[in-house]
Structure formats: structure tokens, C-alpha cells
Amino acid sequence: MAENNNKNIPLYAVIFAVIAKLYFLLTHHIQEDAFITWRVAQNLLDYGVIGFNGDTKISASTTHLYVFVSYLFNLIFGKENFIEPLLILNTVLFTIGSLFLSHLLLKNPWHKAIFIFLFGLLPPSIKISILGMEYGILFFLEMALLYYGFKKEKKWALVVFPVLILFTRIDTVIFLGIVFLVDVFWNKKIKWFYVLGGILGVSSALAFNWFYFGEIVNNTIVAKKLAYDRVYTLNQDFEYFRLNYGNFWGMLKLPGDFNPITIIIAIFELLCFIFLIRQSEKRNYFLWMIFLFAWTKQIIFLSQKSLFDWYYWVPQILLFVPVLVFVLEQKVKRNWWLSALIVVYILPMLAFQTIHSIATGNGEWNYRRSIGLFLNNYEKDKKQWILLEPAGYIPYFSGLKAIDEVGLVDKQIQEEIKKDKPNYWLNTVKKRKPKYLLSYNSLFEGKDGLYYKTHYKLLNEFRIKNHLQSDNKILEKIYKLKPSGTDYNLYEKIKD
């Protein structure tokens, strides 16, 4: 009986880990791009089309599977009430994924329970769980593949999970490829069912893009490549890496261009990994998979100048896995190691993420959402267009049709970028004549100021400084300590 209870301890840890993170829902820290996915899901609900603006098809979201999941949650709970249930689902799935991971790496049920709880409290885990992106589902699917496909050796898992993973994000081909290479090197044979799963996954994702959208690669990838493309010299590449690596290899972003904490943690992660793989354990098979994947993905994405921090959440948390395993398996002074880890690292990281989420939630939910709500109340004709960046909160809460600067949700602006990148914003305004413009800058100043003064009027100025107050003095101190948000100027087209 006692043995059965011990087996259930990791399950209890899953429950406690989920509950422990739910207070982050109160911060309203939700990633901007989540609202793009949710708008696509609601567009599918309203128009029967995967798009962003009415009946125009466009792969505005990076994830197809999460669009369909979001669609179901909108259908079941309604547009006003689906967000919290969906965020809870993401949290539960991520935590079950961490349970699978604990089964791959640890034997002692108590070790698994501690692993699940501490693993779930680290900043990337919190962001994967609560910020509304597709990574909760993705982490669950990836760990389920490793557990059922490679530990339990279920052939169905080797076929089904790669399809679901690739339909969630096409860049997961990196994860699937590293797993394949490690498996072949380790076992000296090829799992042909896994190869079949990979072929079906890639072909189904690409076929869906081609037959539904008329494109091979998601529009989001094409748009970002076009908008952010720059030619760098080798020296500039090195300088770029030096300035940015610290904020993506570690678990937190720090001001400045040098992050010594990241270097210390990265070295400790590497040392723990080396120590563990020197032991003759079956779990080294999975340690190699997750560690090589984490390093490979970060190197690839950073080399491609991909600075969106959500690309790095899963690699960040997987790189820290050897540290947790190392500490939990210490035979001498384990409690000392564990206490030191919690006091010196886990709790400070949790405190940092709490402050960060409160401040960012204020800047996004309280501030940026208020711009969308203002427009929703001000403009009743939802067929009107707004040109802005980014395309998350404000289009979602305003209900207006949107042209974003990057072209994630509107392909026509991509053509303007191709024709005349320095002047594409003005050319889009002249050609499309959107009723509203939302800009970080004053459009009435500069070389094109006369055109804007002639055709548009300043409707409202939105300033982040006006959203740094709170009746709660602690919250107000956090808002002012880490102000999050950007000043905007809103312009309305003058009637002809």
C-alpha cells in the first residue's frame, strides 16, 4: 500500500505545481502574439476562414494546432470567457509534460515530485504555462513522444506525435531531427515508424499550407524574414551575438549587453551534464536528446537574428534539467545542495518572474488593451482599417481590421516592403488609406509630416506614464520600478 502511495507522489506534485502557478493569472501577463492566434481562431469561428481580416485566408499564426484548440475553447466557453480555461489547460499540459520528463530521468518518486515542482516554478516554465502561447501544448507533445515512443517503445506514438508536433510548429523539425540522430547513434539502428511519423508530419504540415493557403512556408516566417532581413559582416555577426546571447541563453533579461549570471549558469549546466553522462545510466539517452536539442535550437535561432524570446523558452528550461537531476541525486549533503539551489536560484528567479509579470501585465493588459477598448468604443464600424505594430492586443480588443508593419496579418504590405522598403509605411497609407494610424512617433514631424497633417488628425495620445499608478502601493512601486509599454499616437483620417 505504501509503495502504491509513493508511486502517486509525482501525480500529487503535478497538482500542486499547477495550483502554485495559477496566481500568475492575476498578473494578466499574456504574450502579444497569443492574441494574434486567438483572433485567427475567432475569425475561423465568425467567417469559417483561417485568417485575420474577414474572409481573407492568411496563416497569421505560427501554429495551426493551437488555432484549432483555441477555436474549440471559443466555441465551448464563448469569446468573453475562454482565456482563463485555455491558460489553465496550457499549465496542466506543460506540467504533465514535466511528469513525463521526470519518468525519463529519475527513479525515486520523491525525486520526481521535487523535480516537477521546482522545474515548474522557473521563469521559462511559468511563461510556457501562463502567457497564452502554444508552448504548453508543444512541450507536452514533445515529452509524450520521448516517454511513450522512446521509453515505452509504443509504435503508435512514434507516428502520431511527430504529426501533432509539426502541426503545432514547423520549426520543431529541429527537435525531431536531434532526437532521431541521438537514437540512431545510441541504438545503432533506425526506428522506421519514427521516420514514417516524421515524413507524415512534414508532408501534412506543408500540404495543409499549400492546399489551404497556397504557400509552403507559413506567412509569419516569410513576413519576419522580409521585414527584419539585413546583411551583416562577420564582425557585425559576432558583435550581434555578443550583445544578445545573454538575454536568451539565460532565464531572465538584464539591462546592458553583458550578462555574467548567464555565463555562470551556462557553465554550471554544462558541468552538471558532463558529470551525469559519465555515469552508466539509460537516462543519458534522453539527457543527450534534450541537451543537444536545446543548444542546437538556440544557436540556430540566434544565428538567424531571431530575438523573440518565446523561441527560447523550451531550450532554456531543458538546459537547466541536468542541474536539477544533479542536485537531487547527490548522495552526500543532498539537503544542503537542494536548499542552496532553492534559496540562491529558484526563489530569486520566482521573485523576478513575479515582478516581471506584474509589470508586463500592467503594460500589456492595463495599458495596451485600453487602446483597443478605446477604439472599440469609438469606432462602431468594424470594417474600418488600422495600420499599426504589433497586431495583438489592439486589433483583438478594437475589433478593427488591421494592417501590421511586419505583414504578419496582411500580405499586401509585404509587397510594399519589396518595392520600396524605406518608404513602405507612407506608401501603404497613400495606397490603402486606412482610417486609423497608430505610431510610436509623431507623424506630423519629419519629411512626410505635411502629408500626414493634410490627411490625418491626431485623435489621442497614449502614454505609459499615465498607467503607472495604483491604489496598491506595492503594485505602484513595481510598475515604476519596471515600466512596461510604449508611447503611442493615434491618428484618424480626415473626411474628404
CSV table of C-alpha atoms in Angstrom, one decimal:
chain,number,residue,atom,x,y,z
A,1,MET,CA,0.0,0.0,0.0
A,2,ALA,CA,2.8,2.4,0.9
A,3,GLU,CA,4.6,1.6,-2.3
A,4,ASN,CA,1.4,2.5,-4.3
A,5,ASN,CA,1.2,5.8,-2.4
A,6,ASN,CA,4.8,6.5,-3.3
A,7,LYS,CA,4.1,5.9,-7.0
A,8,ASN,CA,1.3,8.6,-6.7
A,9,ILE,CA,3.6,11.2,-5.2
A,10,PRO,CA,4.6,12.6,-8.7
A,11,LEU,CA,0.9,13.0,-9.6
A,12,TYR,CA,0.3,14.9,-6.4
A,13,ALA,CA,3.3,17.1,-7.4
A,14,VAL,CA,1.6,17.8,-10.7
A,15,ILE,CA,-1.5,19.1,-9.0
A,16,PHE,CA,0.5,21.3,-6.5
A,17,ALA,CA,2.7,22.6,-9.3
A,18,VAL,CA,-0.4,23.7,-11.3
A,19,ILE,CA,-2.0,25.3,-8.3
A,20,ALA,CA,1.2,27.1,-7.4
A,21,LYS,CA,1.4,28.8,-10.8
A,22,LEU,CA,-2.3,29.9,-11.1
A,23,TYR,CA,-1.7,33.1,-9.1
A,24,PHE,CA,0.2,34.3,-12.2
A,25,LEU,CA,-3.2,34.5,-13.9
A,26,LEU,CA,-3.9,37.5,-11.7
A,27,THR,CA,-1.0,39.4,-13.3
A,28,HIS,CA,-2.7,39.3,-16.8
A,29,HIS,CA,0.8,38.8,-18.3
A,30,ILE,CA,-0.3,37.4,-21.7
A,31,GLN,CA,2.1,37.5,-24.7
A,32,GLU,CA,1.1,39.8,-27.5
A,33,ASP,CA,1.2,37.1,-30.2
A,34,ALA,CA,-1.2,34.9,-28.3
A,35,PHE,CA,-3.9,37.4,-29.2
A,36,ILE,CA,-3.0,37.0,-32.9
A,37,THR,CA,-3.6,33.3,-32.6
A,38,TRP,CA,-6.9,33.9,-30.7
A,39,ARG,CA,-8.1,36.4,-33.3
A,40,VAL,CA,-7.4,33.9,-36.0
A,41,ALA,CA,-9.4,31.3,-34.0
A,42,GLN,CA,-12.3,33.8,-33.7
A,43,ASN,CA,-12.0,34.6,-37.4
A,44,LEU,CA,-12.5,30.9,-38.1
A,45,LEU,CA,-15.5,31.0,-35.8
A,46,ASP,CA,-17.1,34.1,-37.4
A,47,TYR,CA,-16.2,33.6,-41.1
A,48,GLY,CA,-15.3,29.9,-41.4
A,49,VAL,CA,-11.8,31.0,-42.7
A,50,ILE,CA,-8.4,30.7,-41.1
A,51,GLY,CA,-7.4,34.3,-41.4
A,52,PHE,CA,-7.3,37.6,-39.6
A,53,ASN,CA,-9.4,40.1,-41.5
A,54,GLY,CA,-12.7,38.7,-42.6
A,55,ASP,CA,-12.8,36.0,-45.3
A,56,THR,CA,-9.2,36.5,-46.5
A,57,LYS,CA,-7.1,33.4,-45.9
A,58,ILE,CA,-3.7,34.0,-44.2
A,59,SER,CA,-1.5,32.0,-41.9
A,60,ALA,CA,-1.2,34.9,-39.5
A,61,SER,CA,-0.5,32.5,-36.6
A,62,THR,CA,2.7,30.4,-36.3
A,63,THR,CA,0.7,27.4,-35.0
A,64,HIS,CA,-2.1,25.6,-36.7
A,65,LEU,CA,-2.9,23.1,-34.0
A,66,TYR,CA,-3.2,25.8,-31.3
A,67,VAL,CA,-5.5,27.7,-33.6
A,68,PHE,CA,-7.9,24.8,-33.7
A,69,VAL,CA,-7.6,24.3,-29.9
A,70,SER,CA,-8.3,28.0,-29.3
A,71,TYR,CA,-11.3,27.7,-31.8
A,72,LEU,CA,-12.8,24.9,-29.7
A,73,PHE,CA,-12.3,26.8,-26.4
A,74,ASN,CA,-14.0,29.9,-28.0
A,75,LEU,CA,-16.8,27.6,-29.2
A,76,ILE,CA,-17.3,26.0,-25.7
A,77,PHE,CA,-16.7,28.9,-23.4
A,78,GLY,CA,-17.5,31.9,-25.6
A,79,LYS,CA,-15.3,34.8,-26.7
A,80,GLU,CA,-15.6,36.5,-23.3
A,81,ASN,CA,-14.7,33.6,-21.1
A,82,PHE,CA,-12.3,31.3,-23.0
A,83,ILE,CA,-8.9,32.8,-22.0
A,84,GLU,CA,-8.6,31.6,-18.4
A,85,PRO,CA,-9.7,28.0,-19.2
A,86,LEU,CA,-7.2,27.8,-22.0
A,87,LEU,CA,-4.4,29.2,-19.9
A,88,ILE,CA,-5.2,26.5,-17.3
A,89,LEU,CA,-5.1,23.8,-19.9
A,90,ASN,CA,-1.7,25.1,-21.1
A,91,THR,CA,-0.5,24.9,-17.5
A,92,VAL,CA,-1.8,21.4,-16.9
A,93,LEU,CA,-0.4,20.1,-20.2
A,94,PHE,CA,3.0,21.6,-19.5
A,95,THR,CA,3.1,20.1,-16.0
A,96,ILE,CA,2.1,16.7,-17.3
A,97,GLY,CA,4.9,17.1,-19.8
A,98,SER,CA,7.3,17.6,-16.8
A,99,LEU,CA,5.9,14.4,-15.3
A,100,PHE,CA,6.9,12.5,-18.4
A,101,LEU,CA,10.3,14.1,-18.3
A,102,SER,CA,10.8,13.1,-14.7
A,103,HIS,CA,9.9,9.5,-15.6
A,104,LEU,CA,12.6,9.6,-18.3
A,105,LEU,CA,15.4,10.9,-16.0
A,106,LEU,CA,14.6,9.8,-12.4
A,107,LYS,CA,13.7,6.7,-10.4
A,108,ASN,CA,12.8,7.8,-6.9
A,109,PRO,CA,9.2,9.0,-6.7
A,110,TRP,CA,10.2,11.8,-4.2
A,111,HIS,CA,12.9,13.0,-6.5
A,112,LYS,CA,10.4,13.1,-9.4
A,113,ALA,CA,7.9,15.1,-7.2
A,114,ILE,CA,10.6,17.7,-6.2
A,115,PHE,CA,11.8,17.9,-9.8
A,116,ILE,CA,8.2,18.5,-11.1
A,117,PHE,CA,7.5,21.3,-8.6
A,118,LEU,CA,10.9,23.1,-8.8
A,119,PHE,CA,11.0,22.7,-12.6
A,120,GLY,CA,7.6,24.3,-12.9
A,121,LEU,CA,8.5,27.4,-10.9
A,122,LEU,CA,11.4,28.5,-13.1
A,123,PRO,CA,10.7,31.6,-15.3
A,124,PRO,CA,10.5,29.8,-18.7
A,125,SER,CA,8.1,27.2,-17.2
A,126,ILE,CA,5.9,29.9,-15.9
A,127,LYS,CA,5.9,31.7,-19.3
A,128,ILE,CA,5.2,28.5,-21.2
A,129,SER,CA,2.3,27.8,-18.9
A,130,ILE,CA,0.6,31.1,-18.5
A,131,LEU,CA,1.5,33.5,-21.3
A,132,GLY,CA,-1.0,32.0,-23.7
A,133,MET,CA,1.4,30.7,-26.4
A,134,GLU,CA,1.4,27.3,-27.9
A,135,TYR,CA,4.4,26.0,-26.0
A,136,GLY,CA,2.4,24.4,-23.2
A,137,ILE,CA,0.9,22.0,-25.7
A,138,LEU,CA,4.1,21.7,-27.6
A,139,PHE,CA,6.1,20.7,-24.5
A,140,PHE,CA,3.5,18.1,-23.6
A,141,LEU,CA,3.6,16.6,-27.1
A,142,GLU,CA,7.4,16.5,-27.2
A,143,MET,CA,7.8,14.9,-23.8
A,144,ALA,CA,5.0,12.5,-24.6
A,145,LEU,CA,6.9,11.4,-27.7
A,146,LEU,CA,10.0,10.7,-25.7
A,147,TYR,CA,8.1,8.9,-23.0
A,148,TYR,CA,5.7,6.8,-25.0
A,149,GLY,CA,7.7,6.5,-28.2
A,150,PHE,CA,11.3,6.0,-27.0
A,151,LYS,CA,10.9,4.8,-23.4
A,152,LYS,CA,7.8,2.7,-23.6
A,153,GLU,CA,8.6,1.9,-27.3
A,154,LYS,CA,5.0,2.4,-28.5
A,155,LYS,CA,5.0,2.3,-32.3
A,156,TRP,CA,1.8,4.4,-32.5
A,157,ALA,CA,3.5,7.2,-30.5
A,158,LEU,CA,6.4,7.3,-33.0
A,159,VAL,CA,3.8,8.0,-35.8
A,160,VAL,CA,1.2,10.2,-34.1
A,161,PHE,CA,3.2,12.6,-32.0
A,162,PRO,CA,5.6,13.8,-34.8
A,163,VAL,CA,2.5,14.7,-36.9
A,164,LEU,CA,0.9,16.7,-34.0
A,165,ILE,CA,4.3,18.3,-33.1
A,166,LEU,CA,5.0,19.5,-36.6
A,167,PHE,CA,1.4,20.7,-37.0
A,168,THR,CA,1.9,22.8,-33.9
A,169,ARG,CA,5.1,24.4,-35.1
A,170,ILE,CA,7.1,23.6,-38.3
A,171,ASP,CA,10.4,24.6,-36.7
A,172,THR,CA,10.1,21.6,-34.4
A,173,VAL,CA,11.8,19.7,-37.2
A,174,ILE,CA,14.9,20.6,-35.2
A,175,PHE,CA,13.7,18.7,-32.1
A,176,LEU,CA,12.6,15.7,-34.1
A,177,GLY,CA,15.9,15.7,-36.1
A,178,ILE,CA,18.1,15.8,-33.0
A,179,VAL,CA,16.0,13.0,-31.3
A,180,PHE,CA,16.4,10.9,-34.5
A,181,LEU,CA,20.2,11.4,-34.6
A,182,VAL,CA,20.7,10.6,-31.0
A,183,ASP,CA,18.5,7.5,-31.2
A,184,VAL,CA,20.4,6.2,-34.3
A,185,PHE,CA,23.8,6.9,-32.7
A,186,TRP,CA,22.8,5.3,-29.4
A,187,ASN,CA,20.9,2.2,-30.7
A,188,LYS,CA,22.8,1.7,-34.0
A,189,LYS,CA,19.5,1.2,-35.8
A,190,ILE,CA,16.7,3.2,-37.4
A,191,LYS,CA,13.2,3.3,-35.9
A,192,TRP,CA,11.3,3.2,-39.2
A,193,PHE,CA,7.9,4.0,-37.6
A,194,TYR,CA,9.5,7.3,-36.3
A,195,VAL,CA,10.8,8.0,-39.9
A,196,LEU,CA,7.2,7.4,-41.1
A,197,GLY,CA,5.9,9.8,-38.4
A,198,GLY,CA,8.4,12.5,-39.5
A,199,ILE,CA,7.5,12.1,-43.1
A,200,LEU,CA,3.8,12.2,-42.4
A,201,GLY,CA,4.3,15.2,-40.1
A,202,VAL,CA,6.3,17.3,-42.6
A,203,SER,CA,4.1,16.4,-45.5
A,204,SER,CA,0.8,17.1,-43.7
A,205,ALA,CA,2.0,20.4,-42.4
A,206,LEU,CA,3.3,21.5,-45.8
A,207,ALA,CA,0.4,20.1,-47.7
A,208,PHE,CA,-2.0,22.0,-45.4
A,209,ASN,CA,-0.2,25.2,-46.0
A,210,TRP,CA,-0.2,24.6,-49.8
A,211,PHE,CA,-3.7,23.5,-50.3
A,212,TYR,CA,-5.3,25.9,-47.8
A,213,PHE,CA,-3.1,29.0,-48.0
A,214,GLY,CA,-1.3,28.4,-51.4
A,215,GLU,CA,2.1,28.6,-49.7
A,216,ILE,CA,4.7,26.1,-48.5
A,217,VAL,CA,6.1,28.1,-45.5
A,218,ASN,CA,3.9,29.9,-43.0
A,219,ASN,CA,3.3,33.6,-43.8
A,220,THR,CA,4.6,34.6,-40.4
A,221,ILE,CA,8.1,33.2,-41.3
A,222,VAL,CA,8.1,34.9,-44.7
A,223,ALA,CA,7.0,38.2,-43.2
A,224,LYS,CA,9.5,38.3,-40.5
A,225,LYS,CA,12.3,37.3,-42.8
A,226,LEU,CA,11.3,40.1,-45.2
A,227,ALA,CA,10.8,42.8,-42.6
A,228,TYR,CA,13.9,42.1,-40.5
A,229,ASP,CA,16.3,41.0,-43.2
A,230,ARG,CA,19.7,42.7,-43.0
A,231,VAL,CA,23.1,41.9,-44.4
A,232,TYR,CA,25.8,41.6,-41.7
A,233,THR,CA,29.6,41.3,-42.0
A,234,LEU,CA,31.3,38.6,-40.0
A,235,ASN,CA,32.4,41.2,-37.4
A,236,GLN,CA,28.8,42.5,-37.1
A,237,ASP,CA,27.6,38.9,-36.7
A,238,PHE,CA,30.0,38.4,-33.8
A,239,GLU,CA,29.0,41.8,-32.2
A,240,TYR,CA,25.3,40.9,-32.6
A,241,PHE,CA,25.9,37.6,-30.8
A,242,ARG,CA,27.8,39.3,-28.0
A,243,LEU,CA,25.1,41.8,-27.4
A,244,ASN,CA,22.2,39.4,-27.4
A,245,TYR,CA,23.3,35.9,-26.2
A,246,GLY,CA,22.9,36.8,-22.5
A,247,ASN,CA,19.2,37.5,-22.7
A,248,PHE,CA,18.4,34.2,-24.5
A,249,TRP,CA,20.8,31.7,-23.0
A,250,GLY,CA,19.7,32.5,-19.5
A,251,MET,CA,16.3,32.7,-17.8
A,252,LEU,CA,16.0,36.4,-17.4
A,253,LYS,CA,16.7,39.6,-19.3
A,254,LEU,CA,19.0,42.0,-17.7
A,255,PRO,CA,19.8,45.6,-18.8
A,256,GLY,CA,23.0,46.1,-20.7
A,257,ASP,CA,25.0,44.0,-23.1
A,258,PHE,CA,26.8,41.7,-20.6
A,259,ASN,CA,25.1,39.1,-18.5
A,260,PRO,CA,27.6,37.4,-16.2
A,261,ILE,CA,24.8,35.4,-14.5
A,262,THR,CA,24.1,33.7,-17.8
A,263,ILE,CA,27.7,32.6,-18.2
A,264,ILE,CA,27.9,31.2,-14.7
A,265,ILE,CA,24.6,29.3,-15.1
A,266,ALA,CA,25.6,28.0,-18.6
A,267,ILE,CA,28.9,26.7,-17.3
A,268,PHE,CA,27.2,25.0,-14.3
A,269,GLU,CA,24.6,23.4,-16.6
A,270,LEU,CA,27.3,22.1,-18.8
A,271,LEU,CA,29.3,20.7,-15.9
A,272,CYS,CA,26.3,19.0,-14.4
A,273,PHE,CA,25.5,17.5,-17.8
A,274,ILE,CA,29.1,16.2,-18.2
A,275,PHE,CA,29.0,14.7,-14.7
A,276,LEU,CA,25.7,12.9,-15.3
A,277,ILE,CA,26.6,11.4,-18.7
A,278,ARG,CA,29.8,10.0,-17.3
A,279,GLN,CA,27.6,7.6,-15.3
A,280,SER,CA,26.4,4.4,-16.9
A,281,GLU,CA,22.7,5.1,-17.0
A,282,LYS,CA,19.9,4.6,-19.5
A,283,ARG,CA,18.7,8.1,-18.9
A,284,ASN,CA,21.8,9.5,-20.6
A,285,TYR,CA,20.0,8.6,-23.8
A,286,PHE,CA,17.3,11.2,-23.0
A,287,LEU,CA,19.8,13.7,-21.5
A,288,TRP,CA,21.7,13.8,-24.8
A,289,MET,CA,18.4,14.4,-26.7
A,290,ILE,CA,17.2,17.3,-24.7
A,291,PHE,CA,20.6,18.9,-24.1
A,292,LEU,CA,21.7,18.7,-27.7
A,293,PHE,CA,18.3,20.0,-28.9
A,294,ALA,CA,18.4,23.0,-26.5
A,295,TRP,CA,21.9,24.1,-27.6
A,296,THR,CA,21.1,23.4,-31.3
A,297,LYS,CA,17.9,25.4,-31.4
A,298,GLN,CA,19.4,28.4,-29.5
A,299,ILE,CA,22.4,28.5,-31.8
A,300,ILE,CA,20.3,28.2,-35.0
A,301,PHE,CA,17.7,30.9,-33.9
A,302,LEU,CA,20.3,33.3,-32.6
A,303,SER,CA,22.4,32.9,-35.7
A,304,GLN,CA,19.3,33.9,-37.7
A,305,LYS,CA,18.8,37.0,-35.6
A,306,SER,CA,15.6,35.7,-34.1
A,307,LEU,CA,15.2,37.7,-30.9
A,308,PHE,CA,11.6,36.9,-30.0
A,309,ASP,CA,12.2,35.5,-26.5
A,310,TRP,CA,9.4,32.8,-26.7
A,311,TYR,CA,11.6,30.8,-29.2
A,312,TYR,CA,14.0,30.2,-26.4
A,313,TRP,CA,11.7,29.2,-23.5
A,314,VAL,CA,11.8,25.4,-24.1
A,315,PRO,CA,15.6,25.3,-24.7
A,316,GLN,CA,16.2,27.5,-21.6
A,317,ILE,CA,14.2,25.2,-19.3
A,318,LEU,CA,15.7,22.0,-20.8
A,319,LEU,CA,19.3,23.2,-20.4
A,320,PHE,CA,18.6,23.5,-16.7
A,321,VAL,CA,17.4,19.9,-16.3
A,322,PRO,CA,20.9,18.5,-15.6
A,323,VAL,CA,21.2,20.9,-12.7
A,324,LEU,CA,18.1,19.7,-11.0
A,325,VAL,CA,18.9,16.0,-11.7
A,326,PHE,CA,22.5,16.5,-10.4
A,327,VAL,CA,21.3,18.2,-7.1
A,328,LEU,CA,18.5,15.6,-6.5
A,329,GLU,CA,20.9,12.7,-6.9
A,330,GLN,CA,23.6,13.9,-4.6
A,331,LYS,CA,24.4,11.2,-2.1
A,332,VAL,CA,26.3,13.5,0.3
A,333,LYS,CA,24.7,16.7,1.6
A,334,ARG,CA,21.8,16.4,-0.7
A,335,ASN,CA,19.6,18.6,1.5
A,336,TRP,CA,22.4,21.2,1.6
A,337,TRP,CA,22.6,21.2,-2.2
A,338,LEU,CA,18.8,21.4,-2.6
A,339,SER,CA,18.4,24.1,0.0
A,340,ALA,CA,21.2,26.1,-1.7
A,341,LEU,CA,19.6,25.7,-5.1
A,342,ILE,CA,16.2,26.8,-3.8
A,343,VAL,CA,17.4,29.8,-1.8
A,344,VAL,CA,20.1,31.0,-4.2
A,345,TYR,CA,18.4,30.4,-7.5
A,346,ILE,CA,14.8,29.1,-7.6
A,347,LEU,CA,13.3,31.6,-5.2
A,348,PRO,CA,15.1,34.7,-6.7
A,349,MET,CA,14.1,33.6,-10.2
A,350,LEU,CA,10.5,33.1,-9.0
A,351,ALA,CA,10.5,36.6,-7.4
A,352,PHE,CA,12.0,38.1,-10.6
A,353,GLN,CA,9.3,36.5,-12.7
A,354,THR,CA,6.6,37.7,-10.4
A,355,ILE,CA,7.8,41.3,-10.6
A,356,HIS,CA,8.3,41.0,-14.3
A,357,SER,CA,4.8,39.5,-14.9
A,358,ILE,CA,3.1,42.1,-12.7
A,359,ALA,CA,4.9,45.0,-14.6
A,360,THR,CA,4.4,43.5,-18.0
A,361,GLY,CA,0.8,42.6,-17.3
A,362,ASN,CA,0.2,46.3,-16.4
A,363,GLY,CA,1.9,47.4,-19.6
A,364,GLU,CA,0.1,45.0,-21.8
A,365,TRP,CA,-3.3,44.3,-20.2
A,366,ASN,CA,-4.0,47.5,-18.5
A,367,TYR,CA,-2.3,49.9,-21.0
A,368,ARG,CA,-2.2,48.4,-24.5
A,369,ARG,CA,-5.6,46.7,-24.1
A,370,SER,CA,-7.0,50.1,-23.1
A,371,ILE,CA,-6.1,51.4,-26.5
A,372,GLY,CA,-8.0,48.6,-28.2
A,373,LEU,CA,-11.0,49.2,-25.9
A,374,PHE,CA,-10.9,52.9,-26.7
A,375,LEU,CA,-11.1,52.2,-30.4
A,376,ASN,CA,-13.8,49.5,-29.9
A,377,ASN,CA,-16.0,52.1,-28.2
A,378,TYR,CA,-15.0,55.0,-30.5
A,379,GLU,CA,-15.4,53.2,-33.9
A,380,LYS,CA,-18.5,51.1,-34.3
A,381,ASP,CA,-17.8,50.2,-38.0
A,382,LYS,CA,-15.6,47.1,-37.6
A,383,LYS,CA,-14.8,47.1,-41.3
A,384,GLN,CA,-12.5,50.1,-40.9
A,385,TRP,CA,-8.8,49.5,-41.0
A,386,ILE,CA,-5.9,50.5,-38.7
A,387,LEU,CA,-2.2,50.5,-39.6
A,388,LEU,CA,-0.1,49.6,-36.5
A,389,GLU,CA,2.5,47.4,-34.9
A,390,PRO,CA,2.2,45.0,-33.2
A,391,ALA,CA,-1.0,43.2,-34.2
A,392,GLY,CA,-2.0,41.5,-30.9
A,393,TYR,CA,-3.9,43.4,-28.2
A,394,ILE,CA,-5.1,46.4,-30.1
A,395,PRO,CA,-6.7,44.7,-33.1
A,396,TYR,CA,-8.1,42.0,-30.8
A,397,PHE,CA,-9.9,44.4,-28.4
A,398,SER,CA,-10.8,47.0,-31.0
A,399,GLY,CA,-12.3,44.5,-33.5
A,400,LEU,CA,-11.0,46.6,-36.4
A,401,LYS,CA,-9.4,45.2,-39.5
A,402,ALA,CA,-5.6,45.5,-39.2
A,403,ILE,CA,-2.5,46.1,-41.3
A,404,ASP,CA,0.6,45.4,-39.3
A,405,GLU,CA,4.0,46.8,-40.2
A,406,VAL,CA,5.7,43.4,-40.4
A,407,GLY,CA,3.0,41.9,-42.6
A,408,LEU,CA,2.0,39.0,-40.3
A,409,VAL,CA,-1.7,39.6,-40.7
A,410,ASP,CA,-1.7,41.4,-44.1
A,411,LYS,CA,0.2,40.3,-47.1
A,412,GLN,CA,-0.3,43.4,-49.2
A,413,ILE,CA,2.1,45.4,-47.0
A,414,GLN,CA,4.8,42.8,-47.9
A,415,GLU,CA,4.6,43.9,-51.5
A,416,GLU,CA,5.2,47.5,-50.5
A,417,ILE,CA,8.3,46.4,-48.5
A,418,LYS,CA,9.6,44.6,-51.5
A,419,LYS,CA,9.1,47.6,-53.8
A,420,ASP,CA,10.4,50.4,-51.5
A,421,LYS,CA,11.4,49.3,-48.0
A,422,PRO,CA,12.4,52.8,-46.7
A,423,ASN,CA,9.1,54.3,-47.7
A,424,TYR,CA,6.7,51.3,-47.4
A,425,TRP,CA,4.8,52.8,-44.4
A,426,LEU,CA,3.9,56.0,-46.2
A,427,ASN,CA,3.2,54.2,-49.5
A,428,THR,CA,0.8,51.9,-47.7
A,429,VAL,CA,-1.0,54.8,-46.1
A,430,LYS,CA,-1.3,56.5,-49.5
A,431,LYS,CA,-2.5,53.4,-51.3
A,432,ARG,CA,-4.7,51.8,-48.7
A,433,LYS,CA,-6.0,54.9,-46.9
A,434,PRO,CA,-6.6,53.2,-43.5
A,435,LYS,CA,-9.0,55.2,-41.3
A,436,TYR,CA,-6.6,54.9,-38.3
A,437,LEU,CA,-2.8,55.1,-37.9
A,438,LEU,CA,-1.1,54.1,-34.6
A,439,SER,CA,2.5,55.1,-34.4
A,440,TYR,CA,5.3,55.2,-31.8
A,441,ASN,CA,6.4,58.5,-33.4
A,442,SER,CA,4.8,61.9,-34.1
A,443,LEU,CA,3.8,61.6,-37.8
A,444,PHE,CA,3.4,65.3,-38.1
A,445,GLU,CA,7.2,65.8,-37.8
A,446,GLY,CA,9.8,64.8,-40.3
A,447,LYS,CA,9.9,64.8,-44.1
A,448,ASP,CA,6.5,63.3,-44.6
A,449,GLY,CA,4.8,65.5,-41.9
A,450,LEU,CA,2.9,67.7,-44.4
A,451,TYR,CA,1.2,64.7,-46.0
A,452,TYR,CA,0.0,63.4,-42.6
A,453,LYS,CA,-1.1,66.8,-41.4
A,454,THR,CA,-3.1,67.2,-44.6
A,455,HIS,CA,-4.9,63.8,-44.5
A,456,TYR,CA,-5.0,62.9,-40.8
A,457,LYS,CA,-5.7,64.4,-37.4
A,458,LEU,CA,-4.3,63.5,-34.0
A,459,LEU,CA,-7.1,61.7,-32.2
A,460,ASN,CA,-5.4,60.6,-29.0
A,461,GLU,CA,-2.0,60.3,-27.3
A,462,PHE,CA,-1.5,57.2,-25.2
A,463,ARG,CA,1.4,57.5,-22.6
A,464,ILE,CA,2.7,54.7,-20.5
A,465,LYS,CA,3.4,57.2,-17.7
A,466,ASN,CA,-0.3,57.6,-17.2
A,467,HIS,CA,-0.6,53.9,-16.3
A,468,LEU,CA,2.0,53.6,-13.6
A,469,GLN,CA,-0.4,54.5,-10.7
A,470,SER,CA,-2.2,52.1,-8.5
A,471,ASP,CA,-4.2,52.2,-5.2
A,472,ASN,CA,-2.0,49.4,-4.1
A,473,LYS,CA,1.4,51.0,-3.2
A,474,ILE,CA,3.3,47.8,-3.7
A,475,LEU,CA,2.0,47.4,-7.3
A,476,GLU,CA,2.7,51.1,-8.0
A,477,LYS,CA,6.3,50.6,-6.9
A,478,ILE,CA,6.6,47.6,-9.2
A,479,TYR,CA,5.1,49.5,-12.1
A,480,LYS,CA,7.5,52.3,-11.7
A,481,LEU,CA,10.5,50.0,-11.0
A,482,LYS,CA,10.0,48.2,-14.3
A,483,PRO,CA,7.7,50.3,-16.6
A,484,SER,CA,6.5,48.2,-19.5
A,485,GLY,CA,4.9,49.7,-22.5
A,486,THR,CA,5.4,52.1,-25.4
A,487,ASP,CA,4.0,55.6,-26.0
A,488,TYR,CA,1.6,55.8,-29.0
A,489,ASN,CA,0.0,58.5,-31.1
A,490,LEU,CA,-3.4,57.6,-32.6
A,491,TYR,CA,-4.4,59.4,-35.8
A,492,GLU,CA,-7.8,59.4,-37.6
A,493,LYS,CA,-8.3,60.1,-41.3
A,494,ILE,CA,-9.8,63.5,-42.1
A,495,LYS,CA,-13.0,63.1,-44.1
A,496,ASP,CA,-12.7,64.0,-47.7
